Coordinates of C-alpha atoms in Angstrom, one line a residue:
M1443 CA -14.1 -34.9 -131.9
E1444 CA -13.3 -33.0 -135.0
F1445 CA -13.2 -29.3 -135.9
K1446 CA -14.8 -27.3 -138.8
Q1447 CA -13.2 -24.2 -140.4
S1448 CA -16.4 -22.5 -139.1
D1449 CA -15.5 -23.1 -135.3
F1450 CA -12.7 -20.8 -135.3
E1451 CA -14.7 -18.4 -137.8
H1452 CA -15.8 -15.8 -135.3
L1453 CA -12.7 -16.0 -132.7
V1454 CA -11.1 -13.5 -135.4
E1455 CA -14.1 -11.4 -136.2
L1456 CA -14.0 -8.3 -134.1
P1457 CA -14.9 -4.6 -134.4
S1458 CA -12.3 -3.6 -137.2
E1459 CA -14.0 0.0 -138.1
I1460 CA -16.7 2.0 -138.1
D1461 CA -19.2 2.9 -141.7
N1462 CA -21.8 5.6 -141.6
G1463 CA -22.0 4.9 -137.6
E1464 CA -22.5 1.1 -138.2
V1465 CA -19.7 -1.0 -136.6
L1466 CA -18.4 -3.8 -138.4
Y1467 CA -16.8 -7.0 -137.8
S1468 CA -14.2 -8.6 -140.1
P1469 CA -11.4 -10.9 -139.5
V1470 CA -8.5 -8.7 -137.5
G1471 CA -4.5 -9.2 -136.8
D1472 CA -4.1 -6.6 -134.4
A1473 CA -6.9 -7.9 -131.3
S1474 CA -6.4 -5.9 -128.6
M1475 CA -7.5 -5.9 -124.7
L1476 CA -9.3 -2.7 -123.7
S1477 CA -10.1 -1.5 -119.9
C1478 CA -13.6 -1.9 -120.1
G1479 CA -13.3 -5.7 -120.9
C1480 CA -14.0 -5.5 -124.4
V1481 CA -12.0 -6.9 -127.4
I1482 CA -11.4 -4.8 -130.6
S1483 CA -8.8 -3.8 -133.6
E1484 CA -5.9 -1.7 -132.3
N1485 CA -6.4 0.6 -135.1
L1486 CA -9.8 0.9 -134.4
F1487 CA -9.8 1.7 -130.9
T1488 CA -6.9 4.3 -131.7
S1489 CA -9.2 6.1 -134.4
L1490 CA -12.1 6.5 -131.6
K1491 CA -9.7 8.2 -129.0
G1492 CA -10.9 6.2 -125.8
L1493 CA -14.3 5.4 -126.7
C1494 CA -15.4 1.9 -127.3
A1495 CA -17.0 0.7 -130.4
V1496 CA -18.8 -2.5 -128.6
C1497 CA -19.8 -1.3 -125.2
Y1498 CA -19.6 2.6 -126.0
A1499 CA -17.7 2.9 -122.8
K1500 CA -15.6 6.4 -122.5
D1501 CA -12.0 7.3 -121.0
I1502 CA -10.8 3.8 -121.3
H1503 CA -7.3 2.5 -122.3
L1504 CA -5.8 0.1 -124.1
V1505 CA -5.4 -3.5 -121.6
G1506 CA -2.6 -5.1 -124.2
P1507 CA -2.6 -7.4 -127.3
V1508 CA -4.4 -10.2 -127.5
Y1509 CA -1.4 -13.0 -128.8
Q1510 CA -4.2 -15.8 -129.1
L1511 CA -6.3 -14.0 -130.9
R1512 CA -3.7 -12.6 -133.1
E1513 CA -1.6 -15.7 -133.6
L1514 CA -4.4 -17.4 -134.6
Y1515 CA -5.2 -14.7 -137.6
H1516 CA -1.7 -15.1 -138.9
L1517 CA -1.7 -19.2 -138.5
L1518 CA -5.0 -18.6 -140.7
M1519 CA -4.0 -16.5 -143.3
S1520 CA -0.4 -17.9 -143.8
Q1521 CA -2.4 -21.2 -145.0
N1522 CA -5.1 -19.6 -146.9
A1523 CA -7.5 -20.9 -144.7
F1524 CA -9.7 -17.5 -145.5
S1525 CA -9.2 -17.0 -148.9
T1526 CA -10.2 -13.7 -150.5
E1527 CA -12.8 -15.7 -152.8
Y1528 CA -14.7 -16.1 -148.9
V1529 CA -14.2 -12.5 -147.9
K1530 CA -17.1 -10.4 -149.0
S1531 CA -17.6 -6.7 -147.8
G1532 CA -15.3 -7.1 -144.9
Q1533 CA -16.7 -10.3 -143.3
I1534 CA -16.2 -14.0 -144.1
N1535 CA -18.8 -16.2 -145.8
L1536 CA -18.1 -19.8 -145.4
S1537 CA -21.5 -20.0 -147.4
K1538 CA -19.2 -22.0 -150.4
Q1539 CA -17.3 -24.4 -147.7
D1540 CA -19.1 -27.7 -148.7
N1541 CA -17.8 -27.3 -152.3
L1542 CA -14.0 -27.5 -151.1
D1543 CA -11.9 -30.3 -151.2
T1544 CA -11.3 -31.1 -147.9
K1545 CA -8.1 -33.5 -148.7
H1546 CA -6.3 -30.8 -150.6
N1547 CA -7.6 -27.4 -148.9
K1548 CA -4.4 -25.9 -147.6
G1549 CA -6.5 -24.4 -144.1
I1550 CA -7.2 -27.7 -142.7
P1551 CA -3.5 -28.4 -141.4
I1552 CA -4.1 -24.8 -139.3
L1553 CA -7.2 -26.3 -138.0
D1554 CA -5.6 -29.6 -136.8
A1555 CA -3.0 -27.8 -134.7
F1556 CA -5.1 -25.4 -133.1
H1557 CA -7.4 -28.3 -132.1
Q1558 CA -3.9 -29.2 -130.6
I1559 CA -3.7 -26.0 -128.9
L1560 CA -7.0 -26.7 -127.1
V1561 CA -7.0 -30.3 -125.9
G1562 CA -3.0 -30.6 -125.6
A1563 CA -3.0 -33.5 -127.9
S1564 CA 0.9 -33.4 -128.0
K1565 CA 3.1 -35.9 -126.3
E1566 CA 4.3 -33.9 -123.6
T1567 CA -0.1 -34.2 -122.8
Q1568 CA -0.1 -38.0 -123.9
A1569 CA 3.0 -38.5 -121.0
F1570 CA 0.3 -36.7 -118.2
Q1571 CA -0.6 -40.4 -117.3
E1572 CA 3.0 -41.1 -116.4
K1573 CA 3.8 -39.0 -113.8
S1574 CA 2.1 -37.4 -110.5
N1575 CA 3.7 -35.0 -108.1
Q1576 CA 2.0 -36.8 -105.2
G1577 CA 1.7 -40.0 -106.1
T1578 CA -2.0 -39.7 -107.2
V1579 CA -2.8 -42.4 -110.2
F1580 CA -3.9 -40.4 -113.1
P1581 CA -7.6 -41.6 -114.4
K1582 CA -7.5 -43.1 -117.6
N1583 CA -8.8 -41.5 -121.0
D1584 CA -12.4 -42.2 -120.8
P1585 CA -13.5 -41.2 -124.5
Q1586 CA -16.6 -39.6 -123.6
D1587 CA -14.7 -37.2 -120.8
I1588 CA -12.2 -36.1 -123.6
A1589 CA -15.4 -35.1 -126.1
K1590 CA -16.1 -33.0 -123.1
L1591 CA -13.0 -31.9 -122.2
D1592 CA -12.7 -30.7 -125.9
S1593 CA -15.8 -28.8 -126.0
D1594 CA -15.5 -27.3 -122.7
L1595 CA -12.0 -25.7 -123.6
L1596 CA -13.8 -24.5 -127.1
H1597 CA -15.8 -22.9 -124.9
I1598 CA -13.2 -21.2 -122.9
S1599 CA -11.5 -20.6 -126.5
K1600 CA -14.4 -19.0 -127.7
S1601 CA -14.9 -16.4 -124.6
A1602 CA -11.5 -14.8 -125.9
Q1603 CA -13.7 -12.6 -128.4
L1604 CA -15.5 -11.5 -125.3
G1605 CA -12.3 -10.2 -123.7
V1606 CA -12.9 -12.2 -121.1
S1607 CA -10.1 -14.8 -120.5
T1608 CA -7.4 -12.2 -122.4
S1609 CA -7.0 -9.5 -119.6
T1610 CA -3.1 -9.5 -119.4
T1611 CA -0.5 -9.1 -121.4
H1612 CA 1.6 -12.6 -122.0
S1613 CA 5.1 -12.8 -123.7
N1614 CA 6.0 -16.6 -123.4
P1615 CA 3.8 -18.1 -125.7
E1616 CA 5.3 -21.4 -124.6
L1617 CA 3.6 -21.0 -120.9
E1618 CA 0.5 -19.6 -122.3
L1619 CA 0.1 -22.8 -124.8
N1620 CA 0.6 -24.9 -121.4
F1621 CA -1.7 -22.9 -119.8
A1622 CA -4.6 -23.4 -122.3
R1623 CA -3.9 -27.2 -122.3
N1624 CA -4.4 -27.3 -118.5
F1625 CA -6.3 -24.8 -117.2
P1626 CA -8.4 -25.7 -114.8
F1627 CA -8.2 -29.3 -114.6
F1628 CA -4.7 -30.1 -114.6
K1629 CA -1.9 -28.9 -112.6
R1630 CA 1.6 -29.1 -110.5
Q1631 CA 1.7 -28.6 -107.1
Y1632 CA 4.4 -27.1 -104.9
H1633 CA 4.1 -27.3 -101.0
F1634 CA 6.6 -25.6 -99.0
I1635 CA 6.5 -25.8 -94.7
T1636 CA 7.7 -23.3 -93.2
Q1637 CA 7.0 -24.5 -89.5
K1638 CA 9.2 -27.9 -89.3
T1639 CA 9.4 -27.9 -85.2
K1640 CA 6.6 -30.3 -84.5
M1641 CA 4.0 -32.8 -85.8
L1642 CA 0.5 -30.9 -85.3
L1643 CA -3.0 -31.9 -85.4
K1644 CA -4.9 -30.8 -88.3
T1645 CA -7.5 -28.6 -86.0
S1646 CA -4.5 -27.3 -84.2
K1647 CA -4.2 -23.6 -83.7
I1648 CA -0.8 -22.0 -84.8
F1649 CA -1.1 -18.6 -86.6
I1650 CA -3.7 -15.9 -86.1
N1651 CA -3.8 -14.2 -89.5
N1652 CA -1.4 -14.6 -92.5
A1653 CA -0.9 -12.2 -95.6
I1654 CA 0.5 -12.9 -99.3
S1655 CA 1.7 -9.3 -101.0
P1656 CA 0.2 -8.7 -104.2
A1657 CA 3.8 -8.5 -105.7
L1658 CA 4.5 -12.1 -104.7
N1659 CA 7.7 -11.6 -103.2
Q1660 CA 7.0 -12.0 -99.7
F1661 CA 4.1 -13.0 -97.2
V1662 CA 3.7 -13.0 -93.2
L1663 CA 2.5 -15.0 -90.5
L1664 CA 1.3 -13.5 -87.3
N1665 CA 0.5 -15.2 -83.9
E1666 CA -0.9 -12.8 -80.7
T1667 CA 2.7 -11.6 -80.3
K1668 CA 5.4 -12.0 -83.4
F1669 CA 5.2 -11.8 -86.8
Q1670 CA 7.7 -13.5 -89.5
V1671 CA 8.3 -12.4 -93.0
Y1672 CA 9.5 -14.9 -95.3
S1673 CA 10.4 -13.7 -99.1
I1674 CA 9.4 -15.8 -102.2
D1675 CA 11.1 -15.9 -105.5
P1676 CA 8.2 -14.7 -107.9
I1677 CA 10.4 -16.4 -110.7
D1678 CA 12.3 -19.8 -109.5
Y1679 CA 9.5 -19.9 -107.5
S1680 CA 10.2 -23.7 -106.9
S1681 CA 12.6 -22.8 -104.6
S1682 CA 11.9 -22.8 -100.6
P1683 CA 10.5 -19.4 -98.8
K1684 CA 13.5 -18.0 -96.7
M1685 CA 12.9 -15.9 -93.2
K1686 CA 13.2 -12.0 -94.5
C1687 CA 12.7 -10.7 -91.0
C1688 CA 10.6 -11.2 -88.1
G1689 CA 9.6 -9.1 -84.4
K1690 CA 7.8 -8.7 -81.5
S1691 CA 5.6 -6.6 -80.0
T1692 CA 7.0 -5.2 -77.4
G1693 CA 9.4 -3.8 -80.8
E1694 CA 12.2 -6.1 -81.0
F1695 CA 13.2 -7.0 -84.6
G1696 CA 15.6 -8.3 -86.8
P1697 CA 16.4 -11.1 -89.1
S1698 CA 15.6 -13.9 -87.0
F1699 CA 14.5 -14.3 -83.6
D1700 CA 18.3 -15.4 -82.1
S1701 CA 19.3 -12.0 -83.6
L1702 CA 16.8 -9.3 -82.9
N1703 CA 17.7 -5.6 -82.2
K1704 CA 16.4 -3.3 -79.5
P1705 CA 12.9 -1.4 -80.1
V1706 CA 13.3 1.9 -81.6
V1707 CA 13.2 4.9 -79.4
R1708 CA 9.5 6.0 -78.1
D1709 CA 8.1 8.1 -75.8
K1710 CA 7.0 6.8 -72.0
E1711 CA 3.2 6.8 -72.8
L1712 CA 3.6 4.7 -76.1
I1713 CA 6.3 2.3 -74.5
S1714 CA 3.8 1.7 -71.8
K1715 CA 0.9 0.7 -74.5
L1716 CA 2.9 -1.1 -76.5
N1717 CA 4.2 -3.6 -73.9
K1718 CA 0.5 -4.7 -72.8
W1719 CA -1.0 -4.9 -76.7
E1720 CA -1.4 -8.2 -78.8
Y1721 CA -1.2 -8.6 -82.8
L1722 CA -5.0 -9.1 -84.4
A1723 CA -4.7 -8.8 -88.0
C1724 CA -1.6 -8.0 -90.7
R1725 CA -1.8 -6.9 -94.8
I1726 CA 1.7 -7.2 -95.9
T1727 CA 2.7 -5.2 -99.6
K1728 CA 6.2 -5.2 -101.6
N1729 CA 8.0 -3.2 -99.0
M1730 CA 6.0 -2.9 -95.6
L1731 CA 3.6 -4.7 -93.5
I1732 CA 0.9 -3.4 -91.5
I1733 CA -0.2 -5.0 -88.5
S1734 CA -3.2 -4.0 -86.2
G1735 CA -3.7 -4.9 -82.5
T1736 CA -5.5 -4.5 -79.1
R1737 CA -5.6 -1.4 -77.2
G1738 CA -6.2 0.8 -80.9
I1739 CA -2.3 0.4 -82.4
L1740 CA -1.5 -0.2 -85.8
E1741 CA 2.2 -0.1 -86.6
I1742 CA 3.8 0.0 -90.2
Y1743 CA 7.3 -2.3 -90.7
D1744 CA 10.1 -2.1 -93.2
T1745 CA 10.6 -5.3 -94.6
N1746 CA 13.9 -4.3 -96.7
D1747 CA 15.0 -2.9 -92.9
N1748 CA 14.7 -5.9 -91.1
G1749 CA 11.6 -5.4 -89.6
K1750 CA 11.9 -1.9 -88.3
C1751 CA 9.0 0.3 -87.1
I1752 CA 9.0 3.3 -89.1
Y1753 CA 5.3 4.4 -87.9
T1754 CA 3.3 3.8 -85.1
Y1755 CA -0.8 4.9 -85.2
Q1756 CA -2.8 5.1 -82.3
S1757 CA -6.9 5.1 -82.2
K1758 CA -9.0 6.4 -79.4
F1759 CA -11.4 3.2 -79.9
P1760 CA -11.1 -0.6 -81.4
I1761 CA -9.6 -1.6 -84.6
R1762 CA -11.9 -4.1 -86.4
C1763 CA -10.4 -4.4 -89.9
I1764 CA -7.8 -3.1 -92.0
D1765 CA -6.6 -3.3 -95.9
V1766 CA -3.7 -1.5 -97.8
S1767 CA -4.0 -0.3 -101.2
N1768 CA -2.0 -2.6 -103.9
D1769 CA 0.2 0.6 -105.0
E1770 CA 0.9 1.5 -101.0
S1771 CA -0.4 4.6 -100.8
L1772 CA -3.4 4.4 -98.6
I1773 CA -4.3 2.4 -95.6
A1774 CA -8.3 2.0 -94.4
I1775 CA -9.3 1.2 -90.5
G1776 CA -12.5 0.1 -89.5
I1777 CA -13.2 1.7 -86.4
T1778 CA -16.2 1.6 -83.8
G1779 CA -16.5 4.7 -82.2
K1780 CA -18.8 6.8 -79.8
D1781 CA -20.2 10.1 -80.1
K1782 CA -19.5 12.4 -77.5
F1783 CA -22.6 14.0 -76.4
T1784 CA -24.9 10.7 -77.1
Q1785 CA -22.5 8.3 -76.2
S1786 CA -23.8 5.9 -79.1
E1787 CA -21.9 3.8 -81.2
Q1788 CA -20.8 5.5 -84.8
T1789 CA -18.9 3.6 -87.4
L1790 CA -15.9 5.2 -89.0
I1791 CA -12.7 4.6 -91.3
T1792 CA -9.6 6.2 -90.9
F1793 CA -7.3 6.5 -94.2
L1794 CA -3.6 6.7 -93.4
R1795 CA -2.4 8.8 -96.8
L1796 CA 1.4 7.6 -96.9
D1797 CA 4.0 10.1 -98.7
F1798 CA 7.6 8.1 -98.5
L1799 CA 10.2 10.4 -98.1
E1800 CA 14.0 10.1 -98.6
N1801 CA 14.8 9.4 -95.2
E1802 CA 11.0 9.3 -93.5
I1803 CA 7.2 8.6 -93.6
K1804 CA 4.9 11.4 -93.9
V1805 CA 1.4 10.1 -93.1
D1806 CA -1.9 12.3 -93.5
V1807 CA -5.0 10.9 -91.2
I1808 CA -8.1 11.2 -92.8
T1809 CA -11.2 10.1 -91.1
V1810 CA -15.0 9.7 -92.2
T1811 CA -18.2 8.7 -90.8
L1812 CA -20.6 6.0 -92.5
P1813 CA -24.5 6.1 -92.3
Y1814 CA -24.6 3.1 -90.0
K1815 CA -23.9 1.9 -86.4
D1816 CA -23.7 -1.6 -87.2
P1817 CA -19.8 -2.4 -87.3
L1818 CA -17.5 -3.0 -89.8
N1819 CA -16.3 -6.2 -90.4
L1820 CA -14.3 -6.1 -94.0
L1821 CA -12.5 -3.7 -95.9
Q1822 CA -11.1 -4.3 -99.3
F1823 CA -9.2 -2.1 -102.0
S1824 CA -9.8 -3.0 -105.6
P1825 CA -6.6 -3.8 -107.5
D1826 CA -6.2 -0.5 -108.9
S1827 CA -7.0 1.2 -105.5
Q1828 CA -9.2 3.3 -106.7
Y1829 CA -12.5 1.9 -105.3
L1830 CA -12.7 0.4 -101.0
G1831 CA -15.2 -2.5 -100.7
C1832 CA -16.8 -2.4 -96.8
A1833 CA -19.0 -4.9 -94.8
T1834 CA -20.8 -4.3 -91.9
A1835 CA -21.1 -7.0 -89.2
L1836 CA -24.5 -7.6 -88.0
E1837 CA -27.1 -6.4 -90.9
F1838 CA -24.5 -7.6 -93.5
R1839 CA -24.6 -4.6 -95.7
F1840 CA -22.1 -4.1 -98.3
M1841 CA -20.9 -1.1 -100.2
V1842 CA -18.0 0.7 -102.0
I1843 CA -16.5 3.8 -101.6
S1844 CA -14.1 5.9 -104.3
V1845 CA -11.5 6.7 -102.6
I1846 CA -9.9 8.3 -106.4
D1847 CA -9.4 11.4 -103.7
P1848 CA -8.8 10.2 -99.7
H1849 CA -9.8 13.9 -99.1
E1850 CA -13.2 13.4 -100.5
P1851 CA -14.1 9.7 -100.0
K1852 CA -17.7 9.0 -101.6
L1853 CA -20.7 6.4 -101.6
V1854 CA -21.1 4.8 -104.8
M1855 CA -22.9 1.4 -104.2
K1856 CA -24.7 0.2 -101.2
S1857 CA -26.8 -3.0 -100.8
L1858 CA -28.2 -5.3 -98.1
R1859 CA -27.2 -9.1 -98.2
S1860 CA -30.1 -11.5 -96.7
L1861 CA -28.2 -14.2 -94.3
D1862 CA -28.6 -16.2 -91.5
S1863 CA -27.5 -14.4 -88.5
S1864 CA -27.4 -17.8 -86.2
L1865 CA -24.7 -18.2 -83.7
E1866 CA -22.4 -20.3 -86.2
S1867 CA -22.5 -17.4 -88.6
E1868 CA -19.9 -15.3 -89.8
G1869 CA -21.5 -13.0 -92.2
I1870 CA -20.2 -11.7 -94.7
T1871 CA -16.3 -12.8 -94.5
D1872 CA -15.2 -11.2 -97.7
M1873 CA -15.5 -9.1 -100.6
Q1874 CA -13.2 -8.9 -104.0
F1875 CA -13.2 -7.1 -107.3
F1876 CA -12.9 -8.2 -110.5
P1877 CA -10.0 -6.4 -112.7
D1878 CA -12.8 -4.1 -114.3
N1879 CA -14.1 -2.7 -111.0
R1880 CA -18.0 -3.2 -112.3
T1881 CA -18.1 -7.0 -110.7
L1882 CA -17.6 -8.1 -107.4
T1883 CA -18.1 -11.9 -105.7
L1884 CA -19.5 -11.7 -102.0
T1885 CA -18.7 -15.0 -99.6
S1886 CA -20.4 -16.1 -96.2
V1887 CA -20.7 -18.3 -93.6
A1888 CA -24.3 -19.0 -93.4
F1889 CA -27.0 -21.0 -94.2
N1890 CA -27.9 -21.0 -97.6
G1891 CA -25.2 -18.4 -98.2
S1892 CA -23.4 -19.0 -101.2
P1893 CA -20.9 -16.9 -103.2
V1894 CA -22.5 -14.6 -105.5
V1895 CA -20.6 -12.5 -108.2
I1896 CA -22.7 -9.4 -108.6
D1897 CA -22.8 -6.0 -110.8
S1898 CA -21.7 -3.0 -109.0
K1899 CA -23.8 -0.7 -111.7
L1900 CA -20.8 1.6 -111.3
N1901 CA -21.0 2.6 -114.4
S1902 CA -24.3 3.5 -114.3
I1903 CA -24.1 6.4 -111.9
V1904 CA -24.9 9.9 -113.3
G1905 CA -24.5 12.9 -111.0
L1906 CA -22.7 13.5 -108.3
Q1907 CA -25.1 12.1 -105.4
A1908 CA -26.5 8.9 -107.2
I1909 CA -25.5 5.8 -105.3
A1910 CA -25.6 2.4 -107.2
Q1911 CA -27.7 -0.3 -106.4
P1912 CA -26.1 -3.8 -107.7
T1913 CA -27.7 -7.0 -109.2
M1914 CA -26.4 -10.7 -108.8
L1915 CA -25.2 -12.2 -111.5
L1916 CA -24.6 -15.5 -110.5
K1917 CA -24.6 -17.7 -108.0
V1918 CA -22.2 -20.5 -106.9
D1919 CA -24.1 -23.1 -105.1
E1920 CA -21.5 -25.9 -106.2
V1921 CA -19.1 -24.6 -103.1
G1922 CA -21.3 -24.8 -100.2
S1923 CA -21.8 -22.0 -97.7
A1924 CA -19.4 -21.7 -95.6
I1925 CA -16.9 -19.6 -97.6
H1926 CA -14.0 -17.7 -95.8
K1927 CA -12.4 -16.4 -98.9
A1928 CA -12.0 -15.6 -102.6
C1929 CA -9.2 -14.6 -104.9
I1930 CA -10.1 -13.7 -108.5
S1931 CA -7.9 -13.8 -111.6
P1932 CA -6.5 -11.4 -113.3
R1933 CA -7.9 -12.9 -116.4
G1934 CA -11.6 -11.8 -114.7
D1935 CA -12.6 -15.8 -115.9
A1936 CA -11.8 -17.7 -112.6
V1937 CA -12.1 -16.8 -109.1
A1938 CA -10.8 -19.5 -106.3
Y1939 CA -12.9 -20.1 -103.1
L1940 CA -11.6 -21.2 -99.9
D1941 CA -14.7 -23.3 -97.5
R1942 CA -13.9 -23.6 -93.7
S1943 CA -12.5 -27.1 -93.8
G1944 CA -9.8 -25.7 -96.4
S1945 CA -11.0 -27.1 -99.6
C1946 CA -10.1 -24.6 -102.3
Y1947 CA -12.3 -24.6 -105.3
L1948 CA -11.8 -23.0 -108.7
L1949 CA -15.0 -21.5 -110.5
L1950 CA -14.1 -20.9 -114.4
S1951 CA -16.8 -19.2 -116.3
P1952 CA -16.1 -17.1 -119.0
I1953 CA -19.0 -15.1 -118.5
M1954 CA -20.0 -14.1 -115.0
D1955 CA -23.7 -14.4 -115.7
G1956 CA -24.7 -17.7 -115.9
N1957 CA -24.3 -21.3 -115.4
E1958 CA -23.8 -22.6 -119.6
H1959 CA -20.2 -23.1 -119.3
K1960 CA -19.8 -22.7 -115.8
R1961 CA -17.0 -25.3 -114.6
V1962 CA -15.5 -26.0 -110.7
V1963 CA -13.2 -28.2 -109.4
I1964 CA -11.0 -28.9 -105.8
V1965 CA -7.8 -27.6 -106.6
A1966 CA -6.5 -28.3 -103.3
E1967 CA -7.0 -28.7 -99.6
V1968 CA -5.2 -27.1 -96.8
A1969 CA -5.5 -26.3 -93.2
N1970 CA -9.0 -25.1 -92.0
A1971 CA -10.0 -22.4 -89.6
V1972 CA -12.6 -21.8 -87.6
R1973 CA -13.1 -18.3 -88.4
F1974 CA -12.4 -16.3 -91.4
K1975 CA -9.5 -14.1 -90.0
E1976 CA -7.5 -17.3 -89.3
A1977 CA -8.4 -18.7 -93.0
A1978 CA -5.5 -19.3 -95.7
S1979 CA -4.5 -16.3 -98.1
M1980 CA -4.8 -16.9 -101.9
R1981 CA -3.3 -15.2 -104.4
F1982 CA -3.2 -15.6 -108.4
D1983 CA -0.2 -14.2 -109.9
S1984 CA -0.2 -11.3 -112.5
D1985 CA -0.9 -13.8 -115.7
G1986 CA -3.4 -15.8 -113.8
Y1987 CA -0.9 -18.5 -113.9
K1988 CA -0.2 -19.9 -110.5
L1989 CA -2.6 -19.6 -107.6
Y1990 CA -0.8 -19.0 -104.2
I1991 CA -1.9 -20.1 -100.9
L1992 CA -0.7 -19.9 -97.5
D1993 CA -2.8 -21.6 -94.4
R1994 CA -2.5 -21.0 -90.6
K1995 CA 0.1 -23.5 -90.2
G1996 CA 2.7 -21.5 -92.2
S1997 CA 2.6 -24.1 -95.2
L1998 CA 2.4 -22.3 -99.0
Y1999 CA 1.1 -23.9 -101.8
I2000 CA 1.4 -22.9 -105.1
E2001 CA -0.6 -24.6 -108.3
D2002 CA 1.1 -24.1 -111.2
F2003 CA -1.3 -24.5 -114.3
T2004 CA 1.7 -24.0 -116.7
A2005 CA 3.5 -27.0 -116.1
S2006 CA 4.3 -29.9 -118.7
S2007 CA 5.1 -32.7 -116.6
D2008 CA 4.3 -34.0 -113.1
L2009 CA 0.7 -32.8 -113.2
T2010 CA -2.2 -34.0 -111.1
R2011 CA -5.6 -33.8 -111.9
C2012 CA -8.3 -31.0 -110.1
K2013 CA -11.7 -33.2 -108.9
L2014 CA -14.3 -31.9 -110.9
I2015 CA -17.2 -31.0 -109.1
S2016 CA -19.5 -29.5 -112.0

């Protein structure tokens, strides 16, 4: 298909100046992303001192340059594609474009070059048919499919002006170009198997929980009495993971199970409990591992010191769920307690505020009470560690708590999802924040319980006691009603969903409020899981280039969307 200059006109028209209170749009060469999600001129934002000229958000900051738009601007300008003859009052006027002799117009080669950027019309792309990482036959290029793909990628590129898919700073133009060609339709898969002792059936149960660190430097596999931590090289991600440390619930730890150290010295009462407790859930960060288990016990392990236990917390009540902030400063523990006098059940959240000193760890314990008796089923911190998402087990309530000051947490949003409560239902299974903290996605396993994307309305809160009421933006019916996990790209334009059978879906929607440009593909097939706590873990890298998936069998999958060879095509759902 052919592209006209008008197709790219608006891509470089961004807020550039303010004249008599009116925001003027014109071509800019300093396109930059703001924390509110908008893209404007960096010079304009600097002059406004923390105010967005598009959505009028206050106290925002500059995320970084949008290199794609800057490069396009300079390409167009360098070839005189935007002649000063057609620029009036700071805006582009293409009314005389029909009178141009396109054969001699120097701007046309740039349009052809950008067409290649969008659809990958290069020698490398033509070689996609020749190879496959897993022997999958690459489909022949049907003209209608190519035209449809061209249209899809053009719509995706147009969304950059809205600040949706350009929220990260990219330093490698080649990777960014490959990503623009591939995502979300083509990828290269790396598959690593950590457990090689025996062949197992697909339905067999190996590990009860697993987790990948946000830094993508390590992951953990957990069963009832043992943990295994493996290191990953985030740069050379094609290399196999290696065991970093391991340990047992009785306290032994070490670099391997063949060379375990003795437990750390503890008091007799604690030793008695630790000899009888079992692991239930885990979370892992860049430097530490957190495991909760039976008998109200939670332990913190130093993964840089062979998995040595550095702190043990004991609760009087059972621990139902846990999570740890990305900055490693706060651990949230969901507890169901009982009132001393009435013996009625009460939902509690205990925060462990961590302060790492030179030779020890200082922990400040803070306990808050929620206004519900329904036990918590899920806790999830936002990427910037400022908010905590919570979901309950029986009434399917979900809420957001501000933890900017853990000593004074504040309920800032609450709502209720209407879900089926049959025996097969697992209720709300995951709750993930988008990078802007305004948007969330909720997943569930229940009849007619497809994932939803909601606007939390947190930016509309006025007053100290105000509580936001969210609204639904999008319902993702294409992936079904048995979704265990969700993972959001740091670009904010894509979400990975994992269902009960192990199918990993990828939703691409430049604007998460409609179905017009929504695309859904199946990107991988991993081990299934009976319950959501056994399901695979997923993480995007910081640029959104790769998706990491770790299943309960200990298999690690890396879906690389920046590869230029050995590509396979994702199955298109819609």
